[in-house]
């Protein structure tokens, strides 16, 4: 089956994504009454995310596709745009957005951030078995199966992804030995449902004040952090020179190089010397993930730089350049969303949507009870569902200085991901019907 999009060269695909981003920013800053009204309801970040999804849905671009060679063999192809954005631009963005951070003010955000992260994790743990229980009344075969084909085994991989990340998802596939031929269907559920929730979260950012008013949230600590960073940036603001831009990019991509080097070394060292890390079935296997260590190194170095004179480069626009990288990452994530996939396996998609609805309902309930701001709700959720690739994106949408909060919470997700997913899987095993 040939699923080749119109454009397959990443250079052309990247150009299209940049064209879309340019269009979004041009129209979002326009004085035209139509665009003003449009972006009042649909934030620029949401459009930067959704417009590439439209191109993917129309078959203009694609994150991956298949062709058939002369011998009849299926050949799989994959775009590298997301890989480049997540492995090169994301760590660079984290450094540039963290370089002006006030670490004391981050800690002053208090316990509510951790509470909402924990609530998000709990929502996924209980949401899976509840979703199976509810769907089993209507369509037991959708959530049934036996042996390696048992649906709960496949859903366990989604739990690993949603609580932690890719490494945790791989661990769950190894632990519960789900039929690999059916695994692609679970990946689709994971991507489609997570991306729908991402779009809703971004939409909510445009209505943040209304949501916070309904939650009766106390935003004082967040506002203090944003004000401190903004005031500091204003006090050192200057007209940046070419030298400033080159130094800023030099800082960012030197750290990217160091982060990749450190991540490669430490992950290889741990896998070579610690059996639990090497074993894909182990809960400790997440610590063998190079991506995990890359994000960790970039964040730590950014925090360390915030105590040095490099902090002054915020005045030349360090976080603005970081925001550019984040928007490119957002567009590359949006490119992975094919809206037609929603109808490919409707039964499992419904399971995923019910599961996600429970996660979201619990987040809003707890946020209402403890008066947590929408920021904590959104970042606590994405630190679970999406991890280090999307948590800082959502956090930075509120303010560039808050990206660090998203990363720190996402790191917790990696640590608890496999344990939480195993608990979810065992609960689903008890609930799931055998068909």
XYZ file of C-alpha atoms in Angstrom, residues 21 25 43-50 52 82 85-87 89-95 97-98 194-195 197-206 208 291 295 299 319 321-336 374-375 377-411:
94
model
C 4.320 29.517 11.453
C 2.348 34.990 13.587
C -4.609 31.042 20.337
C -1.611 31.283 18.027
C 0.004 28.263 19.711
C -3.074 26.138 18.949
C -2.990 27.194 15.285
C 0.751 26.464 15.111
C -0.160 22.985 16.301
C -3.287 22.343 14.201
C 0.428 21.130 10.200
C 10.288 15.940 14.610
C 13.210 19.513 16.566
C 13.035 17.349 19.697
C 16.721 16.375 19.855
C 15.907 22.541 19.181
C 14.154 21.399 22.381
C 17.312 21.198 24.552
C 18.500 24.505 23.021
C 15.150 26.093 23.911
C 15.289 24.750 27.468
C 18.695 26.332 28.043
C 14.385 29.755 28.596
C 16.034 28.638 31.828
C -3.116 12.630 23.428
C -3.128 15.115 20.536
C -6.253 16.661 24.606
C -3.207 18.771 23.680
C -5.375 20.834 21.313
C -8.021 21.339 24.024
C -5.349 22.374 26.544
C -3.918 24.946 24.142
C -7.419 26.233 23.457
C -7.884 26.626 27.208
C -4.793 28.839 27.471
C -6.726 31.521 25.589
C -7.010 30.998 31.201
C 16.326 11.367 25.628
C 16.644 16.797 28.726
C 17.888 21.747 32.138
C 14.148 33.403 25.737
C 15.020 32.700 20.447
C 14.113 29.755 22.702
C 10.444 30.447 21.971
C 11.160 30.275 18.222
C 12.592 26.787 18.727
C 9.563 25.783 20.816
C 7.134 26.873 18.089
C 9.060 24.841 15.512
C 8.772 21.853 17.869
C 5.021 22.501 18.231
C 4.591 22.473 14.446
C 6.556 19.218 14.158
C 4.381 17.630 16.871
C 1.243 18.821 15.061
C 2.556 17.211 11.887
C 2.224 13.803 13.608
C -5.032 26.270 35.228
C -1.270 26.469 34.651
C -3.507 21.642 35.771
C -2.220 21.932 32.200
C 1.451 21.318 32.989
C 0.681 18.564 35.520
C -1.303 16.776 32.819
C 1.262 17.216 30.030
C 4.142 16.201 32.316
C 2.355 12.836 32.284
C 0.816 12.744 28.803
C 3.527 13.943 26.477
C 6.396 14.176 28.937
C 9.500 16.264 28.363
C 8.673 16.901 24.700
C 5.401 18.739 25.322
C 5.276 19.751 29.028
C 7.727 22.658 28.512
C 5.790 23.664 25.368
C 2.574 24.061 27.350
C 4.384 25.707 30.274
C 6.157 28.187 27.990
C 2.808 29.101 26.418
C 1.928 30.737 29.741
C 5.341 32.422 29.999
C 8.826 31.438 28.739
C 10.185 31.493 32.298
C 7.806 28.682 33.272
C 9.234 26.109 30.812
C 11.534 24.788 33.544
C 8.532 23.836 35.680
C 7.248 21.630 32.848
C 10.595 19.881 32.468
C 11.052 19.228 36.187
C 7.591 17.648 36.434
C 8.160 15.615 33.252
C 11.319 14.139 34.786
